[in-house]
PDB file of N, CA and C in Angstrom:
ATOM      1  N   GLN R   1       0.829  -1.175   0.000  1.00  0.00           N
ATOM      2  CA  GLN R   1       0.000   0.000   0.000  1.00  0.00           C
ATOM      3  C   GLN R   1       0.879   1.246   0.000  1.00  0.00           C
ATOM      4  N   VAL R   2       0.518   2.203  -0.839  1.00  0.00           N
ATOM      5  CA  VAL R   2       1.221   3.474  -0.908  1.00  0.00           C
ATOM      6  C   VAL R   2       0.480   4.484  -0.045  1.00  0.00           C
ATOM      7  N   GLN R   3       1.227   5.198   0.780  1.00  0.00           N
ATOM      8  CA  GLN R   3       0.648   6.219   1.634  1.00  0.00           C
ATOM      9  C   GLN R   3       1.110   7.595   1.200  1.00  0.00           C
ATOM     10  N   LEU R   4       0.208   8.568   1.302  1.00  0.00           N
ATOM     11  CA  LEU R   4       0.486   9.939   0.900  1.00  0.00           C
ATOM     12  C   LEU R   4       0.266  10.863   2.087  1.00  0.00           C
ATOM     13  N   VAL R   5       1.196  11.773   2.296  1.00  0.00           N
ATOM     14  CA  VAL R   5       1.105  12.750   3.365  1.00  0.00           C
ATOM     15  C   VAL R   5       1.188  14.143   2.767  1.00  0.00           C
ATOM     16  N   GLU R   6       0.157  14.944   3.005  1.00  0.00           N
ATOM     17  CA  GLU R   6       0.048  16.274   2.427  1.00  0.00           C
ATOM     18  C   GLU R   6       0.352  17.347   3.465  1.00  0.00           C
ATOM     19  N   SER R   7       0.795  18.488   2.979  1.00  0.00           N
ATOM     20  CA  SER R   7       1.018  19.638   3.834  1.00  0.00           C
ATOM     21  C   SER R   7       0.949  20.905   2.995  1.00  0.00           C
ATOM     22  N   GLY R   8       0.792  22.036   3.654  1.00  0.00           N
ATOM     23  CA  GLY R   8       0.851  23.322   2.982  1.00  0.00           C
ATOM     24  C   GLY R   8      -0.458  24.065   2.855  1.00  0.00           C
ATOM     25  N   GLY R   9      -1.568  23.433   3.214  1.00  0.00           N
ATOM     26  CA  GLY R   9      -2.845  24.117   3.137  1.00  0.00           C
ATOM     27  C   GLY R   9      -2.958  25.190   4.199  1.00  0.00           C
ATOM     28  N   GLY R  10      -3.956  26.035   4.042  1.00  0.00           N
ATOM     29  CA  GLY R  10      -4.163  27.098   5.002  1.00  0.00           C
ATOM     30  C   GLY R  10      -5.127  28.142   4.501  1.00  0.00           C
ATOM     31  N   LEU R  11      -5.124  29.255   5.203  1.00  0.00           N
ATOM     32  CA  LEU R  11      -5.989  30.390   4.886  1.00  0.00           C
ATOM     33  C   LEU R  11      -5.155  31.489   4.253  1.00  0.00           C
ATOM     34  N   VAL R  12      -5.633  32.006   3.135  1.00  0.00           N
ATOM     35  CA  VAL R  12      -4.910  33.042   2.420  1.00  0.00           C
ATOM     36  C   VAL R  12      -5.903  34.014   1.804  1.00  0.00           C
ATOM     37  N   GLN R  13      -5.492  35.254   1.659  1.00  0.00           N
ATOM     38  CA  GLN R  13      -6.332  36.247   1.008  1.00  0.00           C
ATOM     39  C   GLN R  13      -6.291  36.086  -0.504  1.00  0.00           C
ATOM     40  N   ALA R  14      -7.355  36.528  -1.152  1.00  0.00           N
ATOM     41  CA  ALA R  14      -7.391  36.504  -2.609  1.00  0.00           C
ATOM     42  C   ALA R  14      -6.181  37.231  -3.182  1.00  0.00           C
ATOM     43  N   GLY R  15      -5.590  36.627  -4.201  1.00  0.00           N
ATOM     44  CA  GLY R  15      -4.387  37.169  -4.799  1.00  0.00           C
ATOM     45  C   GLY R  15      -3.108  36.628  -4.214  1.00  0.00           C
ATOM     46  N   GLY R  16      -3.210  35.906  -3.112  1.00  0.00           N
ATOM     47  CA  GLY R  16      -2.046  35.352  -2.463  1.00  0.00           C
ATOM     48  C   GLY R  16      -1.621  34.026  -3.052  1.00  0.00           C
ATOM     49  N   SER R  17      -0.642  33.408  -2.396  1.00  0.00           N
ATOM     50  CA  SER R  17      -0.059  32.165  -2.887  1.00  0.00           C
ATOM     51  C   SER R  17       0.068  31.141  -1.773  1.00  0.00           C
ATOM     52  N   LEU R  18       0.017  29.889  -2.164  1.00  0.00           N
ATOM     53  CA  LEU R  18       0.285  28.765  -1.285  1.00  0.00           C
ATOM     54  C   LEU R  18       1.036  27.706  -2.073  1.00  0.00           C
ATOM     55  N   ARG R  19       1.804  26.906  -1.358  1.00  0.00           N
ATOM     56  CA  ARG R  19       2.486  25.779  -1.965  1.00  0.00           C
ATOM     57  C   ARG R  19       2.147  24.510  -1.202  1.00  0.00           C
ATOM     58  N   LEU R  20       1.543  23.565  -1.896  1.00  0.00           N
ATOM     59  CA  LEU R  20       1.195  22.290  -1.314  1.00  0.00           C
ATOM     60  C   LEU R  20       2.273  21.263  -1.616  1.00  0.00           C
ATOM     61  N   SER R  21       2.494  20.371  -0.662  1.00  0.00           N
ATOM     62  CA  SER R  21       3.450  19.298  -0.831  1.00  0.00           C
ATOM     63  C   SER R  21       2.784  17.973  -0.501  1.00  0.00           C
ATOM     64  N   CYS R  22       3.220  16.925  -1.163  1.00  0.00           N
ATOM     65  CA  CYS R  22       2.701  15.588  -0.915  1.00  0.00           C
ATOM     66  C   CYS R  22       3.826  14.590  -1.101  1.00  0.00           C
ATOM     67  N   ALA R  23       4.122  13.853  -0.045  1.00  0.00           N
ATOM     68  CA  ALA R  23       5.174  12.847  -0.076  1.00  0.00           C
ATOM     69  C   ALA R  23       4.559  11.457  -0.064  1.00  0.00           C
ATOM     70  N   ALA R  24       4.990  10.624  -0.984  1.00  0.00           N
ATOM     71  CA  ALA R  24       4.504   9.258  -1.091  1.00  0.00           C
ATOM     72  C   ALA R  24       5.529   8.290  -0.518  1.00  0.00           C
ATOM     73  N   SER R  25       5.029   7.256   0.120  1.00  0.00           N
ATOM     74  CA  SER R  25       5.897   6.210   0.650  1.00  0.00           C
ATOM     75  C   SER R  25       5.295   4.847   0.347  1.00  0.00           C
ATOM     76  N   GLY R  26       6.156   3.853   0.276  1.00  0.00           N
ATOM     77  CA  GLY R  26       5.724   2.509  -0.046  1.00  0.00           C
ATOM     78  C   GLY R  26       6.395   2.013  -1.308  1.00  0.00           C
ATOM     79  N   ILE R  27       5.845   0.956  -1.865  1.00  0.00           N
ATOM     80  CA  ILE R  27       6.375   0.396  -3.100  1.00  0.00           C
ATOM     81  C   ILE R  27       5.725   1.112  -4.266  1.00  0.00           C
ATOM     82  N   ILE R  28       6.531   1.881  -4.977  1.00  0.00           N
ATOM     83  CA  ILE R  28       6.034   2.738  -6.043  1.00  0.00           C
ATOM     84  C   ILE R  28       6.692   2.334  -7.352  1.00  0.00           C
ATOM     85  N   PRO R  29       5.921   2.060  -8.386  1.00  0.00           N
ATOM     86  CA  PRO R  29       6.520   1.699  -9.672  1.00  0.00           C
ATOM     87  C   PRO R  29       7.250   2.877 -10.282  1.00  0.00           C
ATOM     88  N   SER R  30       8.199   2.559 -11.145  1.00  0.00           N
ATOM     89  CA  SER R  30       9.012   3.610 -11.736  1.00  0.00           C
ATOM     90  C   SER R  30       8.175   4.585 -12.553  1.00  0.00           C
ATOM     91  N   PHE R  31       7.153   4.078 -13.226  1.00  0.00           N
ATOM     92  CA  PHE R  31       6.230   4.958 -13.918  1.00  0.00           C
ATOM     93  C   PHE R  31       4.961   5.118 -13.094  1.00  0.00           C
ATOM     94  N   ASN R  32       4.617   6.348 -12.811  1.00  0.00           N
ATOM     95  CA  ASN R  32       3.408   6.642 -12.068  1.00  0.00           C
ATOM     96  C   ASN R  32       2.983   8.066 -12.363  1.00  0.00           C
ATOM     97  N   VAL R  33       1.770   8.383 -11.979  1.00  0.00           N
ATOM     98  CA  VAL R  33       1.255   9.739 -12.131  1.00  0.00           C
ATOM     99  C   VAL R  33       0.812  10.240 -10.763  1.00  0.00           C
ATOM    100  N   MET R  34       1.334  11.369 -10.355  1.00  0.00           N
ATOM    101  CA  MET R  34       0.922  12.010  -9.120  1.00  0.00           C
ATOM    102  C   MET R  34       0.204  13.308  -9.452  1.00  0.00           C
ATOM    103  N   GLY R  35      -0.789  13.622  -8.661  1.00  0.00           N
ATOM    104  CA  GLY R  35      -1.536  14.825  -8.963  1.00  0.00           C
ATOM    105  C   GLY R  35      -2.330  15.330  -7.786  1.00  0.00           C
ATOM    106  N   TRP R  36      -3.050  16.395  -8.063  1.00  0.00           N
ATOM    107  CA  TRP R  36      -3.878  17.058  -7.071  1.00  0.00           C
ATOM    108  C   TRP R  36      -5.307  17.162  -7.574  1.00  0.00           C
ATOM    109  N   TYR R  37      -6.239  16.804  -6.717  1.00  0.00           N
ATOM    110  CA  TYR R  37      -7.653  16.993  -6.936  1.00  0.00           C
ATOM    111  C   TYR R  37      -8.184  17.914  -5.850  1.00  0.00           C
ATOM    112  N   ARG R  38      -9.340  18.488  -6.096  1.00  0.00           N
ATOM    113  CA  ARG R  38      -9.962  19.304  -5.066  1.00  0.00           C
ATOM    114  C   ARG R  38     -11.462  19.081  -5.066  1.00  0.00           C
ATOM    115  N   GLN R  39     -12.047  19.309  -3.907  1.00  0.00           N
ATOM    116  CA  GLN R  39     -13.480  19.156  -3.748  1.00  0.00           C
ATOM    117  C   GLN R  39     -14.003  20.276  -2.862  1.00  0.00           C
ATOM    118  N   ALA R  40     -14.866  21.092  -3.432  1.00  0.00           N
ATOM    119  CA  ALA R  40     -15.524  22.152  -2.695  1.00  0.00           C
ATOM    120  C   ALA R  40     -16.846  21.634  -2.145  1.00  0.00           C
ATOM    121  N   PRO R  41     -17.368  22.255  -1.089  1.00  0.00           N
ATOM    122  CA  PRO R  41     -18.647  21.806  -0.527  1.00  0.00           C
ATOM    123  C   PRO R  41     -19.756  21.776  -1.571  1.00  0.00           C
ATOM    124  N   GLY R  42     -20.455  20.659  -1.646  1.00  0.00           N
ATOM    125  CA  GLY R  42     -21.555  20.516  -2.578  1.00  0.00           C
ATOM    126  C   GLY R  42     -21.157  20.248  -4.009  1.00  0.00           C
ATOM    127  N   LYS R  43     -19.869  20.090  -4.274  1.00  0.00           N
ATOM    128  CA  LYS R  43     -19.405  19.860  -5.627  1.00  0.00           C
ATOM    129  C   LYS R  43     -18.638  18.546  -5.715  1.00  0.00           C
ATOM    130  N   GLN R  44     -18.507  18.055  -6.933  1.00  0.00           N
ATOM    131  CA  GLN R  44     -17.758  16.833  -7.167  1.00  0.00           C
ATOM    132  C   GLN R  44     -16.261  17.097  -7.125  1.00  0.00           C
ATOM    133  N   ARG R  45     -15.520  16.062  -6.790  1.00  0.00           N
ATOM    134  CA  ARG R  45     -14.078  16.166  -6.818  1.00  0.00           C
ATOM    135  C   ARG R  45     -13.606  16.327  -8.260  1.00  0.00           C
ATOM    136  N   GLU R  46     -12.670  17.240  -8.472  1.00  0.00           N
ATOM    137  CA  GLU R  46     -12.185  17.518  -9.804  1.00  0.00           C
ATOM    138  C   GLU R  46     -10.666  17.510  -9.844  1.00  0.00           C
ATOM    139  N   LEU R  47     -10.141  17.165 -10.993  1.00  0.00           N
ATOM    140  CA  LEU R  47      -8.701  17.192 -11.202  1.00  0.00           C
ATOM    141  C   LEU R  47      -8.220  18.633 -11.275  1.00  0.00           C
ATOM    142  N   VAL R  48      -7.162  18.934 -10.550  1.00  0.00           N
ATOM    143  CA  VAL R  48      -6.518  20.235 -10.615  1.00  0.00           C
ATOM    144  C   VAL R  48      -5.302  20.168 -11.529  1.00  0.00           C
ATOM    145  N   ALA R  49      -4.407  19.254 -11.246  1.00  0.00           N
ATOM    146  CA  ALA R  49      -3.201  19.087 -12.046  1.00  0.00           C
ATOM    147  C   ALA R  49      -2.618  17.716 -11.779  1.00  0.00           C
ATOM    148  N   ALA R  50      -1.945  17.169 -12.766  1.00  0.00           N
ATOM    149  CA  ALA R  50      -1.294  15.875 -12.624  1.00  0.00           C
ATOM    150  C   ALA R  50       0.014  15.890 -13.389  1.00  0.00           C
ATOM    151  N   LEU R  51       0.950  15.087 -12.915  1.00  0.00           N
ATOM    152  CA  LEU R  51       2.280  15.052 -13.516  1.00  0.00           C
ATOM    153  C   LEU R  51       2.828  13.646 -13.415  1.00  0.00           C
ATOM    154  N   SER R  52       3.193  13.084 -14.551  1.00  0.00           N
ATOM    155  CA  SER R  52       3.757  11.745 -14.565  1.00  0.00           C
ATOM    156  C   SER R  52       5.236  11.781 -14.218  1.00  0.00           C
ATOM    157  N   SER R  53       5.766  10.617 -13.850  1.00  0.00           N
ATOM    158  CA  SER R  53       7.192  10.525 -13.565  1.00  0.00           C
ATOM    159  C   SER R  53       8.031  10.815 -14.801  1.00  0.00           C
ATOM    160  N   GLY R  54       7.424  10.684 -15.978  1.00  0.00           N
ATOM    161  CA  GLY R  54       8.109  10.997 -17.221  1.00  0.00           C
ATOM    162  C   GLY R  54       8.037  12.451 -17.624  1.00  0.00           C
ATOM    163  N   GLY R  55       7.284  13.269 -16.888  1.00  0.00           N
ATOM    164  CA  GLY R  55       7.255  14.694 -17.139  1.00  0.00           C
ATOM    165  C   GLY R  55       6.046  15.212 -17.884  1.00  0.00           C
ATOM    166  N   SER R  56       5.057  14.377 -18.136  1.00  0.00           N
ATOM    167  CA  SER R  56       3.847  14.828 -18.816  1.00  0.00           C
ATOM    168  C   SER R  56       2.883  15.436 -17.813  1.00  0.00           C
ATOM    169  N   ALA R  57       2.446  16.665 -18.069  1.00  0.00           N
ATOM    170  CA  ALA R  57       1.593  17.398 -17.149  1.00  0.00           C
ATOM    171  C   ALA R  57       0.231  17.677 -17.760  1.00  0.00           C
ATOM    172  N   ASN R  58      -0.760  17.789 -16.896  1.00  0.00           N
ATOM    173  CA  ASN R  58      -2.110  18.126 -17.302  1.00  0.00           C
ATOM    174  C   ASN R  58      -2.717  19.033 -16.246  1.00  0.00           C
ATOM    175  N   TYR R  59      -3.401  20.096 -16.691  1.00  0.00           N
ATOM    176  CA  TYR R  59      -4.010  21.061 -15.789  1.00  0.00           C
ATOM    177  C   TYR R  59      -5.473  21.260 -16.122  1.00  0.00           C
ATOM    178  N   ALA R  60      -6.247  21.556 -15.104  1.00  0.00           N
ATOM    179  CA  ALA R  60      -7.594  22.048 -15.331  1.00  0.00           C
ATOM    180  C   ALA R  60      -7.519  23.435 -15.961  1.00  0.00           C
ATOM    181  N   ASP R  61      -8.462  23.735 -16.850  1.00  0.00           N
ATOM    182  CA  ASP R  61      -8.443  25.024 -17.526  1.00  0.00           C
ATOM    183  C   ASP R  61      -8.512  26.196 -16.545  1.00  0.00           C
ATOM    184  N   SER R  62      -9.201  26.005 -15.441  1.00  0.00           N
ATOM    185  CA  SER R  62      -9.398  27.084 -14.486  1.00  0.00           C
ATOM    186  C   SER R  62      -8.140  27.471 -13.724  1.00  0.00           C
ATOM    187  N   VAL R  63      -7.112  26.627 -13.766  1.00  0.00           N
ATOM    188  CA  VAL R  63      -5.910  26.894 -12.974  1.00  0.00           C
ATOM    189  C   VAL R  63      -4.634  26.945 -13.793  1.00  0.00           C
ATOM    190  N   LYS R  64      -4.690  26.620 -15.061  1.00  0.00           N
ATOM    191  CA  LYS R  64      -3.468  26.394 -15.826  1.00  0.00           C
ATOM    192  C   LYS R  64      -2.577  27.624 -15.954  1.00  0.00           C
ATOM    193  N   ASP R  65      -3.122  28.810 -15.826  1.00  0.00           N
ATOM    194  CA  ASP R  65      -2.337  30.036 -15.905  1.00  0.00           C
ATOM    195  C   ASP R  65      -1.866  30.526 -14.539  1.00  0.00           C
ATOM    196  N   ARG R  66      -2.264  29.828 -13.488  1.00  0.00           N
ATOM    197  CA  ARG R  66      -1.964  30.281 -12.136  1.00  0.00           C
ATOM    198  C   ARG R  66      -1.229  29.246 -11.284  1.00  0.00           C
ATOM    199  N   PHE R  67      -1.448  27.976 -11.553  1.00  0.00           N
ATOM    200  CA  PHE R  67      -0.862  26.906 -10.750  1.00  0.00           C
ATOM    201  C   PHE R  67       0.243  26.208 -11.528  1.00  0.00           C
ATOM    202  N   THR R  68       1.214  25.692 -10.797  1.00  0.00           N
ATOM    203  CA  THR R  68       2.286  24.923 -11.393  1.00  0.00           C
ATOM    204  C   THR R  68       2.518  23.664 -10.577  1.00  0.00           C
ATOM    205  N   ILE R  69       2.484  22.525 -11.251  1.00  0.00           N
ATOM    206  CA  ILE R  69       2.763  21.266 -10.584  1.00  0.00           C
ATOM    207  C   ILE R  69       4.195  20.843 -10.891  1.00  0.00           C
ATOM    208  N   SER R  70       4.859  20.308  -9.900  1.00  0.00           N
ATOM    209  CA  SER R  70       6.218  19.815 -10.070  1.00  0.00           C
ATOM    210  C   SER R  70       6.409  18.605  -9.168  1.00  0.00           C
ATOM    211  N   ARG R  71       7.488  17.887  -9.377  1.00  0.00           N
ATOM    212  CA  ARG R  71       7.747  16.723  -8.543  1.00  0.00           C
ATOM    213  C   ARG R  71       9.232  16.441  -8.441  1.00  0.00           C
ATOM    214  N   ASP R  72       9.578  15.790  -7.369  1.00  0.00           N
ATOM    215  CA  ASP R  72      10.928  15.322  -7.128  1.00  0.00           C
ATOM    216  C   ASP R  72      10.838  13.809  -7.072  1.00  0.00           C
ATOM    217  N   ASN R  73      11.217  13.162  -8.154  1.00  0.00           N
ATOM    218  CA  ASN R  73      11.076  11.713  -8.230  1.00  0.00           C
ATOM    219  C   ASN R  73      11.938  10.990  -7.194  1.00  0.00           C
ATOM    220  N   ALA R  74      13.100  11.547  -6.880  1.00  0.00           N
ATOM    221  CA  ALA R  74      13.978  10.925  -5.900  1.00  0.00           C
ATOM    222  C   ALA R  74      13.343  10.901  -4.518  1.00  0.00           C
ATOM    223  N   LYS R  75      12.512  11.899  -4.215  1.00  0.00           N
ATOM    224  CA  LYS R  75      11.841  11.981  -2.924  1.00  0.00           C
ATOM    225  C   LYS R  75      10.402  11.499  -2.975  1.00  0.00           C
ATOM    226  N   ASN R  76       9.943  11.100  -4.152  1.00  0.00           N
ATOM    227  CA  ASN R  76       8.545  10.708  -4.345  1.00  0.00           C
ATOM    228  C   ASN R  76       7.598  11.768  -3.799  1.00  0.00           C
ATOM    229  N   THR R  77       7.886  12.999  -4.142  1.00  0.00           N
ATOM    230  CA  THR R  77       7.124  14.134  -3.647  1.00  0.00           C
ATOM    231  C   THR R  77       6.624  14.974  -4.813  1.00  0.00           C
ATOM    232  N   VAL R  78       5.383  15.399  -4.713  1.00  0.00           N
ATOM    233  CA  VAL R  78       4.790  16.270  -5.712  1.00  0.00           C
ATOM    234  C   VAL R  78       4.384  17.573  -5.038  1.00  0.00           C
ATOM    235  N   TYR R  79       4.509  18.669  -5.774  1.00  0.00           N
ATOM    236  CA  TYR R  79       4.211  19.992  -5.257  1.00  0.00           C
ATOM    237  C   TYR R  79       3.178  20.674  -6.142  1.00  0.00           C
ATOM    238  N   LEU R  80       2.440  21.571  -5.548  1.00  0.00           N
ATOM    239  CA  LEU R  80       1.520  22.410  -6.296  1.00  0.00           C
ATOM    240  C   LEU R  80       1.709  23.846  -5.841  1.00  0.00           C
ATOM    241  N   GLN R  81       2.308  24.652  -6.694  1.00  0.00           N
ATOM    242  CA  GLN R  81       2.466  26.072  -6.430  1.00  0.00           C
ATOM    243  C   GLN R  81       1.221  26.788  -6.936  1.00  0.00           C
ATOM    244  N   MET R  82       0.521  27.443  -6.042  1.00  0.00           N
ATOM    245  CA  MET R  82      -0.728  28.110  -6.368  1.00  0.00           C
ATOM    246  C   MET R  82      -0.540  29.607  -6.200  1.00  0.00           C
ATOM    247  N   ASN R  83      -0.661  30.335  -7.299  1.00  0.00           N
ATOM    248  CA  ASN R  83      -0.506  31.783  -7.305  1.00  0.00           C
ATOM    249  C   ASN R  83      -1.807  32.451  -7.709  1.00  0.00           C
ATOM    250  N   ARG R  84      -1.925  33.721  -7.334  1.00  0.00           N
ATOM    251  CA  ARG R  84      -3.118  34.507  -7.662  1.00  0.00           C
ATOM    252  C   ARG R  84      -4.394  33.758  -7.307  1.00  0.00           C
ATOM    253  N   LEU R  85      -4.437  33.304  -6.081  1.00  0.00           N
ATOM    254  CA  LEU R  85      -5.566  32.507  -5.626  1.00  0.00           C
ATOM    255  C   LEU R  85      -6.859  33.317  -5.612  1.00  0.00           C
ATOM    256  N   LYS R  86      -7.945  32.625  -5.895  1.00  0.00           N
ATOM    257  CA  LYS R  86      -9.270  33.211  -5.941  1.00  0.00           C
ATOM    258  C   LYS R  86     -10.174  32.511  -4.938  1.00  0.00           C
ATOM    259  N   PRO R  87     -11.229  33.180  -4.485  1.00  0.00           N
ATOM    260  CA  PRO R  87     -12.155  32.512  -3.565  1.00  0.00           C
ATOM    261  C   PRO R  87     -12.703  31.199  -4.113  1.00  0.00           C
ATOM    262  N   GLU R  88     -12.889  31.095  -5.414  1.00  0.00           N
ATOM    263  CA  GLU R  88     -13.396  29.866  -5.997  1.00  0.00           C
ATOM    264  C   GLU R  88     -12.395  28.718  -5.954  1.00  0.00           C
ATOM    265  N   ASP R  89     -11.157  28.994  -5.557  1.00  0.00           N
ATOM    266  CA  ASP R  89     -10.178  27.937  -5.343  1.00  0.00           C
ATOM    267  C   ASP R  89     -10.355  27.261  -3.990  1.00  0.00           C
ATOM    268  N   THR R  90     -11.197  27.807  -3.149  1.00  0.00           N
ATOM    269  CA  THR R  90     -11.430  27.239  -1.826  1.00  0.00           C
ATOM    270  C   THR R  90     -11.971  25.819  -1.952  1.00  0.00           C
ATOM    271  N   ALA R  91     -11.295  24.878  -1.319  1.00  0.00           N
ATOM    272  CA  ALA R  91     -11.671  23.472  -1.401  1.00  0.00           C
ATOM    273  C   ALA R  91     -10.738  22.662  -0.524  1.00  0.00           C
ATOM    274  N   VAL R  92     -11.082  21.401  -0.351  1.00  0.00           N
ATOM    275  CA  VAL R  92     -10.146  20.442   0.210  1.00  0.00           C
ATOM    276  C   VAL R  92      -9.344  19.869  -0.943  1.00  0.00           C
ATOM    277  N   TYR R  93      -8.043  19.955  -0.842  1.00  0.00           N
ATOM    278  CA  TYR R  93      -7.157  19.475  -1.892  1.00  0.00           C
ATOM    279  C   TYR R  93      -6.603  18.113  -1.501  1.00  0.00           C
ATOM    280  N   TYR R  94      -6.711  17.167  -2.421  1.00  0.00           N
ATOM    281  CA  TYR R  94      -6.289  15.798  -2.183  1.00  0.00           C
ATOM    282  C   TYR R  94      -5.149  15.420  -3.106  1.00  0.00           C
ATOM    283  N   CYS R  95      -4.123  14.855  -2.542  1.00  0.00           N
ATOM    284  CA  CYS R  95      -3.033  14.299  -3.320  1.00  0.00           C
ATOM    285  C   CYS R  95      -3.418  12.903  -3.792  1.00  0.00           C
ATOM    286  N   ASN R  96      -2.965  12.555  -4.974  1.00  0.00           N
ATOM    287  CA  ASN R  96      -3.317  11.280  -5.580  1.00  0.00           C
ATOM    288  C   ASN R  96      -2.120  10.703  -6.309  1.00  0.00           C
ATOM    289  N   ILE R  97      -2.017   9.388  -6.268  1.00  0.00           N
ATOM    290  CA  ILE R  97      -1.030   8.708  -7.097  1.00  0.00           C
ATOM    291  C   ILE R  97      -1.712   7.569  -7.824  1.00  0.00           C
ATOM    292  N   ASN R  98      -1.511   7.531  -9.117  1.00  0.00           N
ATOM    293  CA  ASN R  98      -2.027   6.460  -9.952  1.00  0.00           C
ATOM    294  C   ASN R  98      -0.897   5.477 -10.205  1.00  0.00           C
ATOM    295  N   LEU R  99      -1.088   4.246  -9.762  1.00  0.00           N
ATOM    296  CA  LEU R  99      -0.050   3.231  -9.816  1.00  0.00           C
ATOM    297  C   LEU R  99      -0.168   2.319 -11.023  1.00  0.00           C
ATOM    298  N   GLY R 100      -1.157   2.542 -11.850  1.00  0.00           N
ATOM    299  CA  GLY R 100      -1.385   1.688 -13.002  1.00  0.00           C
ATOM    300  C   GLY R 100      -2.497   0.690 -12.757  1.00  0.00           C
ATOM    301  N   TRP R 101      -2.458   0.034 -11.590  1.00  0.00           N
ATOM    302  CA  TRP R 101      -3.489  -0.935 -11.234  1.00  0.00           C
ATOM    303  C   TRP R 101      -4.533  -0.354 -10.294  1.00  0.00           C
ATOM    304  N   GLY R 102      -4.246   0.801  -9.771  1.00  0.00           N
ATOM    305  CA  GLY R 102      -5.147   1.455  -8.849  1.00  0.00           C
ATOM    306  C   GLY R 102      -4.584   2.794  -8.430  1.00  0.00           C
ATOM    307  N   ALA R 103      -5.189   3.374  -7.405  1.00  0.00           N
ATOM    308  CA  ALA R 103      -4.777   4.686  -6.951  1.00  0.00           C
ATOM    309  C   ALA R 103      -4.846   4.773  -5.435  1.00  0.00           C
ATOM    310  N   SER R 104      -4.018   5.644  -4.877  1.00  0.00           N
ATOM    311  CA  SER R 104      -4.041   5.952  -3.459  1.00  0.00           C
ATOM    312  C   SER R 104      -4.287   7.439  -3.285  1.00  0.00           C
ATOM    313  N   TRP R 105      -4.887   7.789  -2.158  1.00  0.00           N
ATOM    314  CA  TRP R 105      -5.266   9.169  -1.880  1.00  0.00           C
ATOM    315  C   TRP R 105      -4.716   9.628  -0.545  1.00  0.00           C
ATOM    316  N   GLY R 106      -4.372  10.905  -0.486  1.00  0.00           N
ATOM    317  CA  GLY R 106      -4.027  11.518   0.778  1.00  0.00           C
ATOM    318  C   GLY R 106      -5.271  11.853   1.572  1.00  0.00           C
ATOM    319  N   GLN R 107      -5.058  12.368   2.779  1.00  0.00           N
ATOM    320  CA  GLN R 107      -6.178  12.662   3.671  1.00  0.00           C
ATOM    321  C   GLN R 107      -6.884  13.966   3.324  1.00  0.00           C
ATOM    322  N   GLY R 108      -6.260  14.789   2.521  1.00  0.00           N
ATOM    323  CA  GLY R 108      -6.812  16.072   2.142  1.00  0.00           C
ATOM    324  C   GLY R 108      -6.297  17.198   3.016  1.00  0.00           C
ATOM    325  N   THR R 109      -6.113  18.354   2.416  1.00  0.00           N
ATOM    326  CA  THR R 109      -5.701  19.541   3.150  1.00  0.00           C
ATOM    327  C   THR R 109      -6.572  20.715   2.713  1.00  0.00           C
ATOM    328  N   GLN R 110      -7.048  21.473   3.687  1.00  0.00           N
ATOM    329  CA  GLN R 110      -7.985  22.553   3.414  1.00  0.00           C
ATOM    330  C   GLN R 110      -7.261  23.790   2.907  1.00  0.00           C
ATOM    331  N   VAL R 111      -7.748  24.324   1.802  1.00  0.00           N
ATOM    332  CA  VAL R 111      -7.291  25.605   1.281  1.00  0.00           C
ATOM    333  C   VAL R 111      -8.485  26.548   1.279  1.00  0.00           C
ATOM    334  N   THR R 112      -8.356  27.645   1.991  1.00  0.00           N
ATOM    335  CA  THR R 112      -9.425  28.630   2.071  1.00  0.00           C
ATOM    336  C   THR R 112      -8.894  29.971   1.599  1.00  0.00           C
ATOM    337  N   VAL R 113      -9.561  30.544   0.615  1.00  0.00           N
ATOM    338  CA  VAL R 113      -9.174  31.833   0.052  1.00  0.00           C
ATOM    339  C   VAL R 113     -10.259  32.838   0.390  1.00  0.00           C
ATOM    340  N   SER R 114      -9.910  33.840   1.157  1.00  0.00           N
ATOM    341  CA  SER R 114     -10.867  34.846   1.581  1.00  0.00           C
ATOM    342  C   SER R 114     -10.924  35.996   0.594  1.00  0.00           C
ATOM    343  N   SER R 115     -12.070  36.657   0.544  1.00  0.00           N
ATOM    344  CA  SER R 115     -12.263  37.789  -0.356  1.00  0.00           C
ATOM    345  C   SER R 115     -11.591  39.037   0.178  1.00  0.00           C
TER     346      SER R 115
END
């Protein structure tokens, strides 16, 4: 079983920045995809950004000009740099790793953007 530990969430004013981190541990295949999802109250969980170990990235249209996903394969850690945050970015952010045969999820970290 792969475990994910997230950090970096918090409260920030609109226009501010946060950086989320997620460290994975366990038996991890050389090829994998790590990413971030978010879920706001009353809404479905949605993909924010994902990045494969080979360097292929994918972003939601709503964040692609403001967020940057990166990873350190040696540390099995993925980061999400969030700039110019908006109130609509408020959600619980979940780290995810796709192992090919299944996926593991972090516990979630709250990001709140005030007006």
